[in-house]
Amino acid sequence: MLRIKGIADQGGENSPPLMGGWNMTPKKMRTGILFLAPAMLFYCFFVVFSIARVIYYSFFKWNGLNFPQFVGVSNYVRLVNDQTVLAAFRNNLIAIAMALIIQIGIALILTISLSNCKFGARFFRTVYFVPAVISGVAVAMMFGQAMNPDYGLINTSLRLIGLGTLARPWLSNSNTAIYAALLPQTLQYIGWNVIILVAGIYNIPDSLYEAAYLDGVSNLQKTWYITLPLLWEVIQICIISAITGSLQGFTHVMVLTGGGPNSATELVGLLMYHRTFQWLQFGYGSSISVGIFLVGLLFSVLFKRYFSSDKIEY
Amino acid sequence: MQKFQKAILVLLSVLLVSVISFSNGSCKDKITLRLAYIYTGGHAKAPIYEPYIKEFSKLNPDINLSLEPMNGGTPDVQAKLYTYAAGDNLPDVFISWPGPGMLKNFVDAQKIADLKDYLAQDKLFKKYFQNKEYFFDGSVRFEKNGPIWGIPDEPYYMFLTVNKKLFAQAGVQIPKTYEDLKNIIPKFRAKGIIPIAMAGKDQDLNVCFWFGMLNRFGTDQEIIKGLTTGDMEKAPAYLRSAKAIYQLAGLKAFPEGCVSMQSQEALTLFDQGKAAMYYGGTWYLGNVSPKTAAGCEVVPLWTFADGKGDPKELLGGVAVEYLVSAKSWKENSRRQAVDKLLHYLINPTLYSKYLELGTPSILNLSYTDKTSPLLIKADKLAKSATRMQQNYDAYGSQQANDALNNLSQGLLNRSITPEEAVKQLSEQAKAGAAN
């Protein structure tokens, strides 16, 4: 009988065969592979093959219509010297900062409040999650109306409460446009983080809080010394997805400003779209995509290396 | 258990095969044509165009017309068409913007059909374009007696549309010179009226406005040369027009936050009587309601004291045209179907309905009592023009046009100086020409 080295081995020869596990006959194995094959084929074709093609085209000058011309690493040389790319990357860093501070910050506060909530926790959890399932385009359009300088909710409210001097064309002013354009995507995914964090917080054993209660610690101390350290692994997941999500930011900014005014809200994903599909520079656009992938990978690796802690056991 | 799994696999395979066979069989004798068009969503022509083309399949049961509406601004639609072309999957017939710059990529890659012989032989088209071959030049034909890459669908011309009621309210006259304009802006503002409706998000009103200024400051040759080569030091019109836009923005000539507005939003301000004028093409007339249109006038753009442009020249030509995929044109049966579709699209029945919207026609159609009064005025203005000049973006590369749009946003919100804007435009135009 074929045995695959794995968790079943730990149980020794006499351990019972696991249903759907590693201990299976060649026939069962073949069936398993057959069932997996279509999904694997799709995955390889649409993901692995596509990534390989993008890397391949990043070494060519190609407008998508003519024959590609090999240009070596010149697209990458152009990429690191392109001021627009650097400006777009700076905007992505702002997106990351906003996601980390506002999105995860608010999500943490809401999660901790929910864990202390005796009534209606389920209701509020659903309410917070609702924006995450709405289309990004719809959310961006709603914010676009709210930020209208003339009749928008934000400026009208400011004028109503006597703060009219603060009212401004949020999306048209080059100084405020990037923050205004990034706000919808930052706020929309708070609920998504809340759901992940709530799942994590419910895994913390009550006994720890009961012990802390007997020791007479305050709520703030409970949060600081028990909740946050034990939630750190889950927070890490939120941070990594916030970073990668912010690097891929596109929809909201595309709808709200299209990268304007005068490229003030350009993000690298948006820039990749503009260069590839509007300027027909498929080779250069591919090199931008590879750049986004590498930066995302670098951020994740660095974060895991310097901030991850040992697995916590309760 | 195994028998059960096998039975499910066999059942799924049978189901898949039968679905595929059925889908092929249902359209076995029909030719499916794809038509990509822009008259959809909020476009003024959409309520007329979309029901009209849906009738085509009913009238031609041998052709299954697959409709592909293209929403969005010019760059997004262009991007969609380029992507189709890159995948060698262009629709059989599609709408595009004209000009050697806009069509260069399709022509170089031999993706669109040369319709010169077809237009010369087809009796109806021959009649339609008799003595109107000027429509082809610079829009779908780029050299004398050269190939014709499309069939013009809609002509246009550009002018200043003014709301006379608001001018009377502010106690001012329609500006004939730039100095006149500068003088009346504060008077409009004092009455709470936006002097000029403007939008910067969708590369339309803002770019047209810059072109209008360029046309007044410089000669067409120097402007086109500047945009196609990037050699803008020899074309002072660029810097002077940029300075004028920057100055007007400083004088609050435009709506607050116009940079993030769509052209249709800006035109709503005009239509609602909140903005006194706008500069743009005939394609905007459909956005002005009959009630507002009744109190409006169309006039040429103001002049500049030291401008080199011909004040009697209008920017105008062909707004959009139908292109045919070269691949479809090669197949005889498909070509016949395309021929039917083109005759259905370029048709007096459809064009006469457009007159109500204020859309001029490439065909000689008589006005009716429903024709937009603004169109009648615009036609009169066009007839008095010494010549028409196709809009300059028809010549520029996508990169140059994109830069023009971005930098005009920078001038409108005054985040960039005119000198820096022209420097950047020149760099982008040079890079676009090199690609």
PDB file of N, CA and C in Angstrom, chain B residues 40-129:
ATOM      1  N   THR B  40     -24.448  55.104 -25.431  1.00  0.00           N
ATOM      2  CA  THR B  40     -25.095  54.307 -24.394  1.00  0.00           C
ATOM      3  C   THR B  40     -25.066  55.074 -23.072  1.00  0.00           C
ATOM      4  N   GLY B  41     -25.700  54.522 -22.049  1.00  0.00           N
ATOM      5  CA  GLY B  41     -25.687  55.158 -20.723  1.00  0.00           C
ATOM      6  C   GLY B  41     -26.286  56.551 -20.775  1.00  0.00           C
ATOM      7  N   GLY B  42     -25.534  57.530 -20.301  1.00  0.00           N
ATOM      8  CA  GLY B  42     -26.045  58.908 -20.244  1.00  0.00           C
ATOM      9  C   GLY B  42     -25.849  59.675 -21.541  1.00  0.00           C
ATOM     10  N   HIS B  43     -25.349  59.033 -22.583  1.00  0.00           N
ATOM     11  CA  HIS B  43     -25.108  59.737 -23.851  1.00  0.00           C
ATOM     12  C   HIS B  43     -26.443  60.222 -24.427  1.00  0.00           C
ATOM     13  N   ALA B  44     -26.440  61.473 -24.903  1.00  0.00           N
ATOM     14  CA  ALA B  44     -27.690  62.060 -25.397  1.00  0.00           C
ATOM     15  C   ALA B  44     -28.320  61.229 -26.520  1.00  0.00           C
ATOM     16  N   LYS B  45     -27.501  60.571 -27.326  1.00  0.00           N
ATOM     17  CA  LYS B  45     -28.031  59.805 -28.465  1.00  0.00           C
ATOM     18  C   LYS B  45     -28.591  58.440 -28.069  1.00  0.00           C
ATOM     19  N   ALA B  46     -28.248  57.982 -26.875  1.00  0.00           N
ATOM     20  CA  ALA B  46     -28.594  56.605 -26.473  1.00  0.00           C
ATOM     21  C   ALA B  46     -30.082  56.271 -26.629  1.00  0.00           C
ATOM     22  N   PRO B  47     -31.010  57.145 -26.203  1.00  0.00           N
ATOM     23  CA  PRO B  47     -32.433  56.776 -26.312  1.00  0.00           C
ATOM     24  C   PRO B  47     -32.910  56.594 -27.757  1.00  0.00           C
ATOM     25  N   ILE B  48     -32.190  57.169 -28.705  1.00  0.00           N
ATOM     26  CA  ILE B  48     -32.570  56.989 -30.116  1.00  0.00           C
ATOM     27  C   ILE B  48     -31.801  55.811 -30.707  1.00  0.00           C
ATOM     28  N   TYR B  49     -30.513  55.779 -30.451  1.00  0.00           N
ATOM     29  CA  TYR B  49     -29.629  54.808 -31.112  1.00  0.00           C
ATOM     30  C   TYR B  49     -29.895  53.371 -30.661  1.00  0.00           C
ATOM     31  N   GLU B  50     -29.980  53.172 -29.345  1.00  0.00           N
ATOM     32  CA  GLU B  50     -30.061  51.785 -28.858  1.00  0.00           C
ATOM     33  C   GLU B  50     -31.336  51.061 -29.313  1.00  0.00           C
ATOM     34  N   PRO B  51     -32.529  51.687 -29.206  1.00  0.00           N
ATOM     35  CA  PRO B  51     -33.713  50.982 -29.730  1.00  0.00           C
ATOM     36  C   PRO B  51     -33.607  50.741 -31.244  1.00  0.00           C
ATOM     37  N   TYR B  52     -32.989  51.697 -31.948  1.00  0.00           N
ATOM     38  CA  TYR B  52     -32.864  51.583 -33.403  1.00  0.00           C
ATOM     39  C   TYR B  52     -32.014  50.366 -33.784  1.00  0.00           C
ATOM     40  N   ILE B  53     -30.855  50.199 -33.123  1.00  0.00           N
ATOM     41  CA  ILE B  53     -29.995  49.077 -33.527  1.00  0.00           C
ATOM     42  C   ILE B  53     -30.555  47.731 -33.058  1.00  0.00           C
ATOM     43  N   LYS B  54     -31.375  47.764 -32.023  1.00  0.00           N
ATOM     44  CA  LYS B  54     -31.977  46.498 -31.566  1.00  0.00           C
ATOM     45  C   LYS B  54     -32.961  45.956 -32.613  1.00  0.00           C
ATOM     46  N   GLU B  55     -33.473  46.843 -33.443  1.00  0.00           N
ATOM     47  CA  GLU B  55     -34.408  46.450 -34.505  1.00  0.00           C
ATOM     48  C   GLU B  55     -33.701  45.720 -35.646  1.00  0.00           C
ATOM     49  N   PHE B  56     -32.391  45.902 -35.748  1.00  0.00           N
ATOM     50  CA  PHE B  56     -31.659  45.379 -36.908  1.00  0.00           C
ATOM     51  C   PHE B  56     -31.822  43.866 -37.073  1.00  0.00           C
ATOM     52  N   SER B  57     -31.682  43.141 -35.967  1.00  0.00           N
ATOM     53  CA  SER B  57     -31.769  41.671 -36.051  1.00  0.00           C
ATOM     54  C   SER B  57     -33.161  41.215 -36.469  1.00  0.00           C
ATOM     55  N   LYS B  58     -34.167  41.983 -36.050  1.00  0.00           N
ATOM     56  CA  LYS B  58     -35.539  41.622 -36.431  1.00  0.00           C
ATOM     57  C   LYS B  58     -35.732  41.803 -37.937  1.00  0.00           C
ATOM     58  N   LEU B  59     -35.148  42.872 -38.465  1.00  0.00           N
ATOM     59  CA  LEU B  59     -35.286  43.154 -39.896  1.00  0.00           C
ATOM     60  C   LEU B  59     -34.385  42.261 -40.746  1.00  0.00           C
ATOM     61  N   ASN B  60     -33.333  41.729 -40.125  1.00  0.00           N
ATOM     62  CA  ASN B  60     -32.388  40.862 -40.842  1.00  0.00           C
ATOM     63  C   ASN B  60     -32.235  39.540 -40.093  1.00  0.00           C
ATOM     64  N   PRO B  61     -33.200  38.635 -40.273  1.00  0.00           N
ATOM     65  CA  PRO B  61     -33.166  37.393 -39.482  1.00  0.00           C
ATOM     66  C   PRO B  61     -31.936  36.522 -39.740  1.00  0.00           C
ATOM     67  N   ASP B  62     -31.226  36.773 -40.845  1.00  0.00           N
ATOM     68  CA  ASP B  62     -30.025  35.977 -41.129  1.00  0.00           C
ATOM     69  C   ASP B  62     -28.803  36.494 -40.372  1.00  0.00           C
ATOM     70  N   ILE B  63     -28.967  37.633 -39.696  1.00  0.00           N
ATOM     71  CA  ILE B  63     -27.818  38.196 -38.964  1.00  0.00           C
ATOM     72  C   ILE B  63     -28.171  38.340 -37.486  1.00  0.00           C
ATOM     73  N   ASN B  64     -27.292  37.815 -36.668  1.00  0.00           N
ATOM     74  CA  ASN B  64     -27.472  37.979 -35.230  1.00  0.00           C
ATOM     75  C   ASN B  64     -26.524  39.103 -34.790  1.00  0.00           C
ATOM     76  N   LEU B  65     -27.094  40.245 -34.411  1.00  0.00           N
ATOM     77  CA  LEU B  65     -26.246  41.391 -34.064  1.00  0.00           C
ATOM     78  C   LEU B  65     -25.960  41.396 -32.561  1.00  0.00           C
ATOM     79  N   SER B  66     -24.691  41.243 -32.243  1.00  0.00           N
ATOM     80  CA  SER B  66     -24.286  41.252 -30.840  1.00  0.00           C
ATOM     81  C   SER B  66     -23.811  42.667 -30.488  1.00  0.00           C
ATOM     82  N   LEU B  67     -24.477  43.287 -29.511  1.00  0.00           N
ATOM     83  CA  LEU B  67     -24.201  44.692 -29.198  1.00  0.00           C
ATOM     84  C   LEU B  67     -23.194  44.821 -28.058  1.00  0.00           C
ATOM     85  N   GLU B  68     -22.225  45.676 -28.261  1.00  0.00           N
ATOM     86  CA  GLU B  68     -21.207  45.885 -27.227  1.00  0.00           C
ATOM     87  C   GLU B  68     -21.096  47.372 -26.907  1.00  0.00           C
ATOM     88  N   PRO B  69     -21.924  47.864 -25.960  1.00  0.00           N
ATOM     89  CA  PRO B  69     -21.852  49.277 -25.608  1.00  0.00           C
ATOM     90  C   PRO B  69     -20.537  49.593 -24.897  1.00  0.00           C
ATOM     91  N   MET B  70     -19.944  50.731 -25.227  1.00  0.00           N
ATOM     92  CA  MET B  70     -18.667  51.117 -24.599  1.00  0.00           C
ATOM     93  C   MET B  70     -18.882  52.402 -23.811  1.00  0.00           C
ATOM     94  N   ASN B  71     -18.873  52.276 -22.509  1.00  0.00           N
ATOM     95  CA  ASN B  71     -19.088  53.413 -21.626  1.00  0.00           C
ATOM     96  C   ASN B  71     -17.759  54.044 -21.249  1.00  0.00           C
ATOM     97  N   GLY B  72     -17.790  55.287 -20.829  1.00  0.00           N
ATOM     98  CA  GLY B  72     -16.575  55.915 -20.299  1.00  0.00           C
ATOM     99  C   GLY B  72     -16.055  57.005 -21.198  1.00  0.00           C
ATOM    100  N   GLY B  73     -14.981  57.646 -20.729  1.00  0.00           N
ATOM    101  CA  GLY B  73     -14.366  58.730 -21.492  1.00  0.00           C
ATOM    102  C   GLY B  73     -13.567  58.194 -22.666  1.00  0.00           C
ATOM    103  N   THR B  74     -13.106  59.118 -23.506  1.00  0.00           N
ATOM    104  CA  THR B  74     -12.353  58.735 -24.708  1.00  0.00           C
ATOM    105  C   THR B  74     -11.198  57.780 -24.403  1.00  0.00           C
ATOM    106  N   PRO B  75     -10.323  58.067 -23.405  1.00  0.00           N
ATOM    107  CA  PRO B  75      -9.181  57.174 -23.195  1.00  0.00           C
ATOM    108  C   PRO B  75      -9.596  55.757 -22.817  1.00  0.00           C
ATOM    109  N   ASP B  76     -10.691  55.636 -22.052  1.00  0.00           N
ATOM    110  CA  ASP B  76     -11.131  54.300 -21.626  1.00  0.00           C
ATOM    111  C   ASP B  76     -11.691  53.496 -22.802  1.00  0.00           C
ATOM    112  N   VAL B  77     -12.437  54.179 -23.663  1.00  0.00           N
ATOM    113  CA  VAL B  77     -12.988  53.488 -24.831  1.00  0.00           C
ATOM    114  C   VAL B  77     -11.852  53.091 -25.774  1.00  0.00           C
ATOM    115  N   GLN B  78     -10.895  54.014 -25.958  1.00  0.00           N
ATOM    116  CA  GLN B  78      -9.733  53.697 -26.801  1.00  0.00           C
ATOM    117  C   GLN B  78      -8.998  52.479 -26.246  1.00  0.00           C
ATOM    118  N   ALA B  79      -8.842  52.473 -24.905  1.00  0.00           N
ATOM    119  CA  ALA B  79      -8.127  51.357 -24.259  1.00  0.00           C
ATOM    120  C   ALA B  79      -8.847  50.038 -24.529  1.00  0.00           C
ATOM    121  N   LYS B  80     -10.171  50.085 -24.483  1.00  0.00           N
ATOM    122  CA  LYS B  80     -10.954  48.870 -24.723  1.00  0.00           C
ATOM    123  C   LYS B  80     -10.754  48.378 -26.164  1.00  0.00           C
ATOM    124  N   LEU B  81     -10.779  49.321 -27.100  1.00  0.00           N
ATOM    125  CA  LEU B  81     -10.606  48.936 -28.505  1.00  0.00           C
ATOM    126  C   LEU B  81      -9.204  48.398 -28.765  1.00  0.00           C
ATOM    127  N   TYR B  82      -8.201  49.040 -28.152  1.00  0.00           N
ATOM    128  CA  TYR B  82      -6.825  48.559 -28.321  1.00  0.00           C
ATOM    129  C   TYR B  82      -6.682  47.140 -27.762  1.00  0.00           C
ATOM    130  N   THR B  83      -7.358  46.898 -26.645  1.00  0.00           N
ATOM    131  CA  THR B  83      -7.256  45.570 -26.035  1.00  0.00           C
ATOM    132  C   THR B  83      -7.895  44.520 -26.944  1.00  0.00           C
ATOM    133  N   TYR B  84      -9.035  44.891 -27.524  1.00  0.00           N
ATOM    134  CA  TYR B  84      -9.661  43.989 -28.501  1.00  0.00           C
ATOM    135  C   TYR B  84      -8.671  43.696 -29.633  1.00  0.00           C
ATOM    136  N   ALA B  85      -8.056  44.773 -30.130  1.00  0.00           N
ATOM    137  CA  ALA B  85      -7.141  44.631 -31.269  1.00  0.00           C
ATOM    138  C   ALA B  85      -5.933  43.777 -30.888  1.00  0.00           C
ATOM    139  N   ALA B  86      -5.420  43.984 -29.677  1.00  0.00           N
ATOM    140  CA  ALA B  86      -4.252  43.209 -29.226  1.00  0.00           C
ATOM    141  C   ALA B  86      -4.590  41.722 -29.170  1.00  0.00           C
ATOM    142  N   GLY B  87      -5.825  41.400 -28.844  1.00  0.00           N
ATOM    143  CA  GLY B  87      -6.254  40.008 -28.794  1.00  0.00           C
ATOM    144  C   GLY B  87      -6.777  39.523 -30.136  1.00  0.00           C
ATOM    145  N   ASP B  88      -6.586  40.313 -31.182  1.00  0.00           N
ATOM    146  CA  ASP B  88      -7.089  40.022 -32.527  1.00  0.00           C
ATOM    147  C   ASP B  88      -8.586  39.696 -32.494  1.00  0.00           C
ATOM    148  N   ASN B  89      -9.289  40.503 -31.707  1.00  0.00           N
ATOM    149  CA  ASN B  89     -10.688  40.229 -31.452  1.00  0.00           C
ATOM    150  C   ASN B  89     -11.533  41.498 -31.614  1.00  0.00           C
ATOM    151  N   LEU B  90     -11.152  42.326 -32.583  1.00  0.00           N
ATOM    152  CA  LEU B  90     -11.911  43.578 -32.789  1.00  0.00           C
ATOM    153  C   LEU B  90     -13.349  43.257 -33.198  1.00  0.00           C
ATOM    154  N   PRO B  91     -14.322  44.038 -32.734  1.00  0.00           N
ATOM    155  CA  PRO B  91     -15.700  43.839 -33.217  1.00  0.00           C
ATOM    156  C   PRO B  91     -15.737  44.020 -34.735  1.00  0.00           C
ATOM    157  N   ASP B  92     -16.711  43.429 -35.386  1.00  0.00           N
ATOM    158  CA  ASP B  92     -16.783  43.529 -36.851  1.00  0.00           C
ATOM    159  C   ASP B  92     -16.913  44.992 -37.274  1.00  0.00           C
ATOM    160  N   VAL B  93     -17.779  45.717 -36.566  1.00  0.00           N
ATOM    161  CA  VAL B  93     -17.976  47.145 -36.849  1.00  0.00           C
ATOM    162  C   VAL B  93     -17.890  47.875 -35.516  1.00  0.00           C
ATOM    163  N   PHE B  94     -17.178  48.986 -35.487  1.00  0.00           N
ATOM    164  CA  PHE B  94     -17.087  49.725 -34.225  1.00  0.00           C
ATOM    165  C   PHE B  94     -16.886  51.208 -34.474  1.00  0.00           C
ATOM    166  N   ILE B  95     -17.262  51.975 -33.450  1.00  0.00           N
ATOM    167  CA  ILE B  95     -17.136  53.435 -33.530  1.00  0.00           C
ATOM    168  C   ILE B  95     -15.806  53.842 -32.929  1.00  0.00           C
ATOM    169  N   SER B  96     -15.164  54.797 -33.564  1.00  0.00           N
ATOM    170  CA  SER B  96     -13.913  55.313 -32.994  1.00  0.00           C
ATOM    171  C   SER B  96     -13.808  56.798 -33.308  1.00  0.00           C
ATOM    172  N   TRP B  97     -12.832  57.434 -32.681  1.00  0.00           N
ATOM    173  CA  TRP B  97     -12.572  58.832 -32.982  1.00  0.00           C
ATOM    174  C   TRP B  97     -11.579  58.891 -34.136  1.00  0.00           C
ATOM    175  N   PRO B  98     -11.671  59.930 -34.959  1.00  0.00           N
ATOM    176  CA  PRO B  98     -10.862  59.925 -36.180  1.00  0.00           C
ATOM    177  C   PRO B  98      -9.476  60.559 -36.017  1.00  0.00           C
ATOM    178  N   GLY B  99      -8.715  60.483 -37.090  1.00  0.00           N
ATOM    179  CA  GLY B  99      -7.437  61.184 -37.162  1.00  0.00           C
ATOM    180  C   GLY B  99      -6.253  60.242 -37.224  1.00  0.00           C
ATOM    181  N   PRO B 100      -5.166  60.738 -37.823  1.00  0.00           N
ATOM    182  CA  PRO B 100      -3.985  59.879 -37.975  1.00  0.00           C
ATOM    183  C   PRO B 100      -3.384  59.438 -36.643  1.00  0.00           C
ATOM    184  N   GLY B 101      -3.498  60.296 -35.609  1.00  0.00           N
ATOM    185  CA  GLY B 101      -2.961  59.925 -34.295  1.00  0.00           C
ATOM    186  C   GLY B 101      -3.813  58.842 -33.656  1.00  0.00           C
ATOM    187  N   MET B 102      -5.120  59.037 -33.716  1.00  0.00           N
ATOM    188  CA  MET B 102      -6.049  58.102 -33.076  1.00  0.00           C
ATOM    189  C   MET B 102      -6.031  56.725 -33.764  1.00  0.00           C
ATOM    190  N   LEU B 103      -5.925  56.724 -35.101  1.00  0.00           N
ATOM    191  CA  LEU B 103      -6.069  55.461 -35.840  1.00  0.00           C
ATOM    192  C   LEU B 103      -4.739  54.791 -36.174  1.00  0.00           C
ATOM    193  N   LYS B 104      -3.639  55.486 -35.847  1.00  0.00           N
ATOM    194  CA  LYS B 104      -2.307  55.006 -36.248  1.00  0.00           C
ATOM    195  C   LYS B 104      -2.072  53.528 -35.885  1.00  0.00           C
ATOM    196  N   ASN B 105      -2.380  53.181 -34.638  1.00  0.00           N
ATOM    197  CA  ASN B 105      -2.078  51.818 -34.184  1.00  0.00           C
ATOM    198  C   ASN B 105      -2.876  50.768 -34.954  1.00  0.00           C
ATOM    199  N   PHE B 106      -4.149  51.084 -35.248  1.00  0.00           N
ATOM    200  CA  PHE B 106      -4.976  50.135 -36.006  1.00  0.00           C
ATOM    201  C   PHE B 106      -4.449  49.998 -37.445  1.00  0.00           C
ATOM    202  N   VAL B 107      -4.070  51.151 -38.019  1.00  0.00           N
ATOM    203  CA  VAL B 107      -3.616  51.149 -39.413  1.00  0.00           C
ATOM    204  C   VAL B 107      -2.275  50.416 -39.520  1.00  0.00           C
ATOM    205  N   ASP B 108      -1.334  50.762 -38.649  1.00  0.00           N
ATOM    206  CA  ASP B 108       0.002  50.138 -38.700  1.00  0.00           C
ATOM    207  C   ASP B 108      -0.074  48.626 -38.548  1.00  0.00           C
ATOM    208  N   ALA B 109      -1.001  48.184 -37.683  1.00  0.00           N
ATOM    209  CA  ALA B 109      -1.104  46.743 -37.436  1.00  0.00           C
ATOM    210  C   ALA B 109      -2.071  46.055 -38.406  1.00  0.00           C
ATOM    211  N   GLN B 110      -2.561  46.821 -39.385  1.00  0.00           N
ATOM    212  CA  GLN B 110      -3.478  46.294 -40.414  1.00  0.00           C
ATOM    213  C   GLN B 110      -4.701  45.617 -39.789  1.00  0.00           C
ATOM    214  N   LYS B 111      -5.249  46.274 -38.786  1.00  0.00           N
ATOM    215  CA  LYS B 111      -6.405  45.701 -38.086  1.00  0.00           C
ATOM    216  C   LYS B 111      -7.727  46.208 -38.648  1.00  0.00           C
ATOM    217  N   ILE B 112      -7.684  47.323 -39.403  1.00  0.00           N
ATOM    218  CA  ILE B 112      -8.954  47.846 -39.943  1.00  0.00           C
ATOM    219  C   ILE B 112      -8.924  47.823 -41.473  1.00  0.00           C
ATOM    220  N   ALA B 113     -10.130  47.722 -42.031  1.00  0.00           N
ATOM    221  CA  ALA B 113     -10.237  47.554 -43.484  1.00  0.00           C
ATOM    222  C   ALA B 113     -10.148  48.894 -44.211  1.00  0.00           C
ATOM    223  N   ASP B 114      -9.529  48.860 -45.371  1.00  0.00           N
ATOM    224  CA  ASP B 114      -9.517  50.022 -46.261  1.00  0.00           C
ATOM    225  C   ASP B 114     -10.826  49.984 -47.050  1.00  0.00           C
ATOM    226  N   LEU B 115     -11.662  51.014 -46.857  1.00  0.00           N
ATOM    227  CA  LEU B 115     -12.993  51.007 -47.472  1.00  0.00           C
ATOM    228  C   LEU B 115     -13.070  51.879 -48.730  1.00  0.00           C
ATOM    229  N   LYS B 116     -11.904  52.259 -49.257  1.00  0.00           N
ATOM    230  CA  LYS B 116     -11.880  53.188 -50.398  1.00  0.00           C
ATOM    231  C   LYS B 116     -12.682  52.646 -51.600  1.00  0.00           C
ATOM    232  N   ASP B 117     -12.374  51.419 -52.027  1.00  0.00           N
ATOM    233  CA  ASP B 117     -13.059  50.850 -53.197  1.00  0.00           C
ATOM    234  C   ASP B 117     -14.549  50.648 -52.912  1.00  0.00           C
ATOM    235  N   TYR B 118     -14.821  50.205 -51.711  1.00  0.00           N
ATOM    236  CA  TYR B 118     -16.220  49.955 -51.326  1.00  0.00           C
ATOM    237  C   TYR B 118     -17.039  51.244 -51.415  1.00  0.00           C
ATOM    238  N   LEU B 119     -16.484  52.325 -50.876  1.00  0.00           N
ATOM    239  CA  LEU B 119     -17.206  53.606 -50.898  1.00  0.00           C
ATOM    240  C   LEU B 119     -17.347  54.146 -52.315  1.00  0.00           C
ATOM    241  N   ALA B 120     -16.374  53.833 -53.157  1.00  0.00           N
ATOM    242  CA  ALA B 120     -16.430  54.315 -54.544  1.00  0.00           C
ATOM    243  C   ALA B 120     -17.461  53.532 -55.351  1.00  0.00           C
ATOM    244  N   GLN B 121     -17.681  52.263 -54.966  1.00  0.00           N
ATOM    245  CA  GLN B 121     -18.574  51.409 -55.762  1.00  0.00           C
ATOM    246  C   GLN B 121     -20.025  51.391 -55.260  1.00  0.00           C
ATOM    247  N   ASP B 122     -20.185  51.562 -53.977  1.00  0.00           N
ATOM    248  CA  ASP B 122     -21.537  51.480 -53.412  1.00  0.00           C
ATOM    249  C   ASP B 122     -22.356  52.707 -53.838  1.00  0.00           C
ATOM    250  N   LYS B 123     -23.487  52.436 -54.490  1.00  0.00           N
ATOM    251  CA  LYS B 123     -24.272  53.539 -55.071  1.00  0.00           C
ATOM    252  C   LYS B 123     -24.747  54.542 -54.021  1.00  0.00           C
ATOM    253  N   LEU B 124     -25.246  53.997 -52.924  1.00  0.00           N
ATOM    254  CA  LEU B 124     -25.819  54.870 -51.897  1.00  0.00           C
ATOM    255  C   LEU B 124     -24.745  55.723 -51.206  1.00  0.00           C
ATOM    256  N   PHE B 125     -23.662  55.079 -50.812  1.00  0.00           N
ATOM    257  CA  PHE B 125     -22.589  55.829 -50.148  1.00  0.00           C
ATOM    258  C   PHE B 125     -21.950  56.842 -51.100  1.00  0.00           C
ATOM    259  N   LYS B 126     -21.881  56.441 -52.375  1.00  0.00           N
ATOM    260  CA  LYS B 126     -21.319  57.346 -53.385  1.00  0.00           C
ATOM    261  C   LYS B 126     -22.160  58.628 -53.431  1.00  0.00           C
ATOM    262  N   LYS B 127     -23.486  58.407 -53.352  1.00  0.00           N
ATOM    263  CA  LYS B 127     -24.411  59.548 -53.386  1.00  0.00           C
ATOM    264  C   LYS B 127     -24.276  60.390 -52.105  1.00  0.00           C
ATOM    265  N   TYR B 128     -24.227  59.707 -50.979  1.00  0.00           N
ATOM    266  CA  TYR B 128     -24.144  60.419 -49.693  1.00  0.00           C
ATOM    267  C   TYR B 128     -22.911  61.326 -49.615  1.00  0.00           C
ATOM    268  N   PHE B 129     -21.780  60.804 -50.115  1.00  0.00           N
ATOM    269  CA  PHE B 129     -20.527  61.550 -49.939  1.00  0.00           C
ATOM    270  C   PHE B 129     -20.102  62.326 -51.192  1.00  0.00           C
TER     271      PHE B 129
END
